[in-house]
Short mmCIF file of C-alpha atoms in Angstrom, two decimals:
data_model
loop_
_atom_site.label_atom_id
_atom_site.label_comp_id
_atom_site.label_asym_id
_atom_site.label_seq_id
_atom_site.Cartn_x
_atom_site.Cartn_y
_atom_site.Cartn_z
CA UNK A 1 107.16 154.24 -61.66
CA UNK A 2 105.68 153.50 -58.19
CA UNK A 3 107.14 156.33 -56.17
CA UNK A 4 106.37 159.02 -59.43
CA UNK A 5 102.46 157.96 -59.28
CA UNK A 6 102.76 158.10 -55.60
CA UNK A 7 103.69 162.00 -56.11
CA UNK A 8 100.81 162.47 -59.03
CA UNK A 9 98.58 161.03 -57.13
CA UNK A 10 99.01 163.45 -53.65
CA UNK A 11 99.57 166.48 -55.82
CA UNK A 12 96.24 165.53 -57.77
CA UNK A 13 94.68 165.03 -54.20
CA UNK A 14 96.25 168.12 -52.75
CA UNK A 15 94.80 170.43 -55.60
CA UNK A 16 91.19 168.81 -55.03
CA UNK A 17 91.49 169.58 -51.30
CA UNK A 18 92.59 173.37 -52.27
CA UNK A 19 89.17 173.42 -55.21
CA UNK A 20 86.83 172.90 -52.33
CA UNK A 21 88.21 174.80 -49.85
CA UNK A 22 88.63 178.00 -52.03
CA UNK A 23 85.30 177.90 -54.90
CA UNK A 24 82.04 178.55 -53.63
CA UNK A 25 80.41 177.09 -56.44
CA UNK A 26 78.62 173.55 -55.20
CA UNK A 27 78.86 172.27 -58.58
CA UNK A 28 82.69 172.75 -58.68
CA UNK A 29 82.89 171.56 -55.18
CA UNK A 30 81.83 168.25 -56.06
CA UNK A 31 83.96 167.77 -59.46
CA UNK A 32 86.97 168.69 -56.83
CA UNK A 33 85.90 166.00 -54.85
CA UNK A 34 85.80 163.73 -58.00
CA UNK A 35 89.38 164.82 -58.86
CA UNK A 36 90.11 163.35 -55.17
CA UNK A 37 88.58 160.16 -55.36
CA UNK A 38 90.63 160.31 -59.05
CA UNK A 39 93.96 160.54 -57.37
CA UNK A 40 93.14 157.81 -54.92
CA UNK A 41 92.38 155.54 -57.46
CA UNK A 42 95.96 156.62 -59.28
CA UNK A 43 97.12 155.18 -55.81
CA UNK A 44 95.28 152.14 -56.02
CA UNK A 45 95.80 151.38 -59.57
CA UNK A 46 100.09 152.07 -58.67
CA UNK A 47 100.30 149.71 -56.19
CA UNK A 48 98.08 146.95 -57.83
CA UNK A 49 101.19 146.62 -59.71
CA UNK A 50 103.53 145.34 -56.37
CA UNK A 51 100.38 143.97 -54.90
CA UNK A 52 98.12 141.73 -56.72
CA UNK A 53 94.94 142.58 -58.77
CA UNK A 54 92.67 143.43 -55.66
CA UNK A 55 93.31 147.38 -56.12
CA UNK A 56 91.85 147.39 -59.68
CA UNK A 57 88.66 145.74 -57.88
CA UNK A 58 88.65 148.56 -55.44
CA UNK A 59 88.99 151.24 -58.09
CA UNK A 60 86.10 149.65 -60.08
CA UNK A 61 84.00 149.75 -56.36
CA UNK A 62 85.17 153.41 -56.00
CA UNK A 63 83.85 154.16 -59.43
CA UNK A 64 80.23 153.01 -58.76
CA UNK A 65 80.42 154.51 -55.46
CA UNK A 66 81.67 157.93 -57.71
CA UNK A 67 78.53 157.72 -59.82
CA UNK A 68 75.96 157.27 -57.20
CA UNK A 69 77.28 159.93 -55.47
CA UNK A 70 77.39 162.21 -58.35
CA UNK A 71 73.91 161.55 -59.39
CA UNK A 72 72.42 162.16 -56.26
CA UNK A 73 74.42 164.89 -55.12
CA UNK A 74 73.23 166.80 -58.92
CA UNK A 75 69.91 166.22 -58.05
CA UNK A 76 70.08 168.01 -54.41
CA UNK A 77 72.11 170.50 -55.59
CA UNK A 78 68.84 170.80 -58.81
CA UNK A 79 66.50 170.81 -55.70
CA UNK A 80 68.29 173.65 -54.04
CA UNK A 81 68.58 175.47 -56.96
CA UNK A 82 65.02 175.65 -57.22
CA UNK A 83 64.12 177.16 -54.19
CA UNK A 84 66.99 179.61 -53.90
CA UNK A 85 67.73 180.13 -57.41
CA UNK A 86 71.88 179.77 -57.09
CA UNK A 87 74.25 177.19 -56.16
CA UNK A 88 76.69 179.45 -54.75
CA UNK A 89 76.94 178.04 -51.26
CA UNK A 90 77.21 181.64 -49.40
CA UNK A 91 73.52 181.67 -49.95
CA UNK A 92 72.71 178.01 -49.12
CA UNK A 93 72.45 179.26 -44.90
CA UNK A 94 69.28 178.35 -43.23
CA UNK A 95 71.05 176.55 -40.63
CA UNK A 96 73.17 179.64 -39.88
CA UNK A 97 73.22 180.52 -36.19
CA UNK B 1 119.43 148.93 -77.32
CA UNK B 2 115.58 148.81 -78.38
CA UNK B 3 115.05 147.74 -74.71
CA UNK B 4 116.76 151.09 -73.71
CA UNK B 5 115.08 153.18 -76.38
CA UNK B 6 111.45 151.56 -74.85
CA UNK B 7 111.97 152.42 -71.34
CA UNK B 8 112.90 155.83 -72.00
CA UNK B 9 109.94 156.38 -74.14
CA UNK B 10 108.04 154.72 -71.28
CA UNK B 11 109.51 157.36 -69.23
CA UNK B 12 108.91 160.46 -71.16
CA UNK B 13 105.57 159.79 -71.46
CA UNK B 14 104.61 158.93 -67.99
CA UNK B 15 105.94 162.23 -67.01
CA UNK B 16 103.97 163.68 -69.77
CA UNK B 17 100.90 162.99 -69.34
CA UNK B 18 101.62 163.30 -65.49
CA UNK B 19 102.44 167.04 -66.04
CA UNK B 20 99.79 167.60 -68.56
CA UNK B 21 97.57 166.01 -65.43
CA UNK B 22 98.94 168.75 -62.74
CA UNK B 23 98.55 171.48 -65.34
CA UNK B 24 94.98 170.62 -66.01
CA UNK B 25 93.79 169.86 -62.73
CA UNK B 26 95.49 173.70 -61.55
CA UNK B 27 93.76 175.03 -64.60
CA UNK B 28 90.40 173.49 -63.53
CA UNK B 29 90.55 174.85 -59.78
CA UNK B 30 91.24 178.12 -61.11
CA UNK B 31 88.80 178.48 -63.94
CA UNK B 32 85.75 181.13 -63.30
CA UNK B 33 83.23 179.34 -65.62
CA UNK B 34 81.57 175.92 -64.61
CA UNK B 35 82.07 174.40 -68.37
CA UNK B 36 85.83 175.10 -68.53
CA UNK B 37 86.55 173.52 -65.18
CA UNK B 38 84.16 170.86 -66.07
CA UNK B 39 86.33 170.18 -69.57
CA UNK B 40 89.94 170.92 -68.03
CA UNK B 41 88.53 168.44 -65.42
CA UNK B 42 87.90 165.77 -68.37
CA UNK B 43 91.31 166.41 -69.76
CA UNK B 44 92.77 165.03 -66.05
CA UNK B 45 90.80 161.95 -66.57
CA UNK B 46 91.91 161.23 -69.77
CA UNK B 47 95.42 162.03 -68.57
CA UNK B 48 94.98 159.60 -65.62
CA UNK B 49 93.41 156.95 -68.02
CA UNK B 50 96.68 156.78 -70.35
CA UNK B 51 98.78 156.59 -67.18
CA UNK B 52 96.20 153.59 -66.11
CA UNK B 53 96.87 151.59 -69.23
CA UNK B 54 101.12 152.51 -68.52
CA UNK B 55 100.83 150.65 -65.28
CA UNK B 56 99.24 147.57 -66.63
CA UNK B 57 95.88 148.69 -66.05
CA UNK B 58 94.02 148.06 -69.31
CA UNK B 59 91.14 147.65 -67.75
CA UNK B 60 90.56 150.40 -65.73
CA UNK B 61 91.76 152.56 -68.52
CA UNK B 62 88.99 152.24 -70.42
CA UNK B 63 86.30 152.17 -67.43
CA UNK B 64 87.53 155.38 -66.31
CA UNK B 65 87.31 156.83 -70.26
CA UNK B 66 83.49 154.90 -69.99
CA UNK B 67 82.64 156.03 -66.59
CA UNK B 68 84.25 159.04 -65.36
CA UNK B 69 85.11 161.26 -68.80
CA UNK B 70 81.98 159.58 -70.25
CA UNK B 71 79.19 159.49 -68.10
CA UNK B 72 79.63 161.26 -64.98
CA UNK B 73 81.35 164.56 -66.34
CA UNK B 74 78.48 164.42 -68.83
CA UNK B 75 75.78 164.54 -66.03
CA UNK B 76 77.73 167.41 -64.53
CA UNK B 77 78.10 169.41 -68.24
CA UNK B 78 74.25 168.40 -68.12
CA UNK B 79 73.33 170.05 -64.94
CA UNK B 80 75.68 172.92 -65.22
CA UNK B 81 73.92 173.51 -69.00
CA UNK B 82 70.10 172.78 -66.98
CA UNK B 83 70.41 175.64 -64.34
CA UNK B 84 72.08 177.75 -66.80
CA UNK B 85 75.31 178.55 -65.31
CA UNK B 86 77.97 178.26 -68.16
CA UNK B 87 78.51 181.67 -68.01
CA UNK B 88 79.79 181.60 -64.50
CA UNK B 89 78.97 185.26 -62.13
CA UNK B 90 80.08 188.16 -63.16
CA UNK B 91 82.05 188.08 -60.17
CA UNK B 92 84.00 184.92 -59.83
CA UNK B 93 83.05 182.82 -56.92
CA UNK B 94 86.69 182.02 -55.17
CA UNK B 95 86.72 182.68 -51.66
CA UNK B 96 88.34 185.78 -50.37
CA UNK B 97 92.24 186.43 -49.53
CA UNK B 98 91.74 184.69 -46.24
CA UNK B 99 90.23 181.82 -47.61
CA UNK B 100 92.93 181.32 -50.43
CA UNK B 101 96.24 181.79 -47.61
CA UNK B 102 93.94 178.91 -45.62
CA UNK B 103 93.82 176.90 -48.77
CA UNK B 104 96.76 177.19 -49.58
CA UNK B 105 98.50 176.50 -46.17
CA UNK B 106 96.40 173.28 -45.73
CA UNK B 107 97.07 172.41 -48.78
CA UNK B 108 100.94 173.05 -48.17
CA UNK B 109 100.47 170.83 -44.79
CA UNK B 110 98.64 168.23 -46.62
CA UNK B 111 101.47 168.00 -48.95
CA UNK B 112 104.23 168.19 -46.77
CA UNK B 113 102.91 165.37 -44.34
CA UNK B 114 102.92 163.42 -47.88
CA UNK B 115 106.10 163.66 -48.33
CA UNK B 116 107.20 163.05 -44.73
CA UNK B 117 104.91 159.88 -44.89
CA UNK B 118 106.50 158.53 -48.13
CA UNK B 119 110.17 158.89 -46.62
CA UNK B 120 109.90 157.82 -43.35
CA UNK B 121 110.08 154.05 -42.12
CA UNK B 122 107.66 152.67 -41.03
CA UNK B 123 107.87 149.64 -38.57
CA UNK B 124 108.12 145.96 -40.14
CA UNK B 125 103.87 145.47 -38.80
CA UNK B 126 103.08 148.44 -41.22
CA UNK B 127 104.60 148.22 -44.45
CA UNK B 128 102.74 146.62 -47.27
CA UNK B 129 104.88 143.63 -48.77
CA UNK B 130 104.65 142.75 -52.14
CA UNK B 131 102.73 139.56 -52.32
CA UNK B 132 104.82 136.34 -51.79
CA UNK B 133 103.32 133.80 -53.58
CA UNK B 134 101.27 135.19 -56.25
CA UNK B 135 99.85 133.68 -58.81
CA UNK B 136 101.79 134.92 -61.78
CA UNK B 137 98.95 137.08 -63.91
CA UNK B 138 97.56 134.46 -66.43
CA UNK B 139 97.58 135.86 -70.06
CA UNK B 140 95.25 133.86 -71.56
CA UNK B 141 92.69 134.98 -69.53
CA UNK B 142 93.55 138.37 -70.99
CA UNK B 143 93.30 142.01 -69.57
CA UNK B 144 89.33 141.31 -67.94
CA UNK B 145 89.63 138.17 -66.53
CA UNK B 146 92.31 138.37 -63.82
CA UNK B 147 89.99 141.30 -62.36
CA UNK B 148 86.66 139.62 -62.95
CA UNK B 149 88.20 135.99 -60.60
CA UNK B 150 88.17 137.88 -57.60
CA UNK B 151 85.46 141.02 -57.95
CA UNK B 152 82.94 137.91 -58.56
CA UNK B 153 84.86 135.10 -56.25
CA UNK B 154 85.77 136.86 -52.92
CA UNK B 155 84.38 140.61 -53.32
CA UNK B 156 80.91 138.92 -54.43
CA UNK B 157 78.99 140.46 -51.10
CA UNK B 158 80.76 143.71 -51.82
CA UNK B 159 80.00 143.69 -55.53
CA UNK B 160 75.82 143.07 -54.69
CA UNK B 161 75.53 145.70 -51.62
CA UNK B 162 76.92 148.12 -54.57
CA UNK B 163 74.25 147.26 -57.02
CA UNK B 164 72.15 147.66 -54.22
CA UNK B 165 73.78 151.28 -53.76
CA UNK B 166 73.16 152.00 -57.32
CA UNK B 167 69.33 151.15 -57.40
CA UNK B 168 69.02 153.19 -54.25
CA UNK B 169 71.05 156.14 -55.84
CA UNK B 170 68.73 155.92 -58.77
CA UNK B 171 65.66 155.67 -56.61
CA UNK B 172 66.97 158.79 -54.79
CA UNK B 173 68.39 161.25 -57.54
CA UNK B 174 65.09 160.52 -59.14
CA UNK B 175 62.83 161.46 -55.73
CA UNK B 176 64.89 164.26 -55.10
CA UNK B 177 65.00 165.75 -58.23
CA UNK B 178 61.58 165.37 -59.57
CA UNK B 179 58.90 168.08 -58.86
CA UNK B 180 56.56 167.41 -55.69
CA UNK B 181 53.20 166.44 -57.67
CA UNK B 182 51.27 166.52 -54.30
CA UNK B 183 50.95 170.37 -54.13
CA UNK B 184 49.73 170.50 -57.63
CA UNK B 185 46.85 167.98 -56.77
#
């Protein structure tokens, strides 16, 4: 079942890279980038099974590193929401030449 | 026979939940509102923690129901509810036609070189071989303990600088998100 989670796991990656490049919405931006780190860890978890145990450690790093990353990324996207009133990034461009 | 009958049903329902994954995760880039992506979205994760516990991954199967479907798509739900945006725009926030044929073509690319990479050969330096001498997985130290040896034997130093990422996360999601209290003074 190697090669089949493989294939999952670049088609789950492939639709999070098509989510952020087509929604404008930050907050569905970053679940697209939690689908990615998802498919990676389908990766990781698939080839634990050939390799020894040491990808199931990485997917438990990638999971902390997943949280932090969500909390603090909620919490800029709640500050910018309070000065511009939207999240849609179109309107997120002070540093717009 | 029984043997037979088990792999097959092994079979059918890693593809299952596989397609039920693809079909959720193309329903939740394509949903308008912020709470249906955020629950199509769950249903990958709990699609991806069944196929977890298939590859011998008890474990992780039920950290990723804990962690990912539990906490962090709650604190998503949470902030999507906060700002008020379940509703989504009345006009849906996908990019134009442009930005959909580049999506699409990247993501077409992305795919292909996938595919490429997983047939090709690589040279004898680069392949990953499956570990020679491996300690057969003990079970009587059950489904936790072969992952707790090494996360607190030889990934100790990477296991403490990400507690130390977690207090600073905390420290940081709070700063940033509370309001500043030194106008109001």
């Amino acid at each position: 079942m190697l090669a089949e989670s493989l294939a999952l796991s670049a088609l789950l990656f492939t639709i999070g890279v098509i989510g952020v490049l087509t929604r404008r919405n930050a907050i569905i931006l970053f679940m697209c980038v939690e689908l990615m780190l998802n498919a990676v860890n389908l990766s990781f978890v698939a080839l634990s099974k050939l390799h020894g145990v040491g990808g199931q450690v990485f997917v438990i790093f990638v999971m902390s590193v997943a949280a932090a990353e969500a909390a603090v990324g909620l919490a800029i996207i709640i500050a910018i929401f309070r000065h511009r009133q939207s999240v849609n990034l179109e309107d997120i461009n002070l540093l717009k030449g | 026979m029984g043997n037979v009958f088990v792999s097959l049903l092994y079979g059918f329902n890693f593809y299952l939940f596989g397609l039920i994954a693809i079909a959720s995760a193309l329903l939740f880039v394509t949903r308008k509102s912020p709470v249906a992506a955020a629950l199509w979205l769950v249903n990958v994760m709990f699609c991806l923690a069944a196929l977890y516990v298939m590859l011998d991954a008890q474990f992780i199967g039920a950290i990723q129901v804990l962690v990912y479907a539990g906490a962090i798509m709650v604190v998503f739900l949470f902030v999507v509810m906060l700002l008020n945006l379940g509703r989504g725009d009345a006009d849906s926030d996908m990019r134009g036609s442009v930005g959909r044929i580049a999506a699409g073509a990247v993501g077409l690319a992305l795919l292909a070189e996938v595919m490429v990479l997983a047939r090709s050969r690589f040279p004898e330096e680069l392949t990953l071989r499956a570990a020679q001498g491996l300690a057969p997985v003990d079970v009587t130290a059950g489904v936790i303990g072969p992952i707790a040896g090494p996360l607190f034997n030889e990934y100790l130093l990477a296991f403490e600088l990400t507690s130390i990422l977690l207090l600073t996360a905390i420290v940081g999601a709070v700063l940033i998100g509370k309001k500043r209290v030194t106008d109001a003074r």
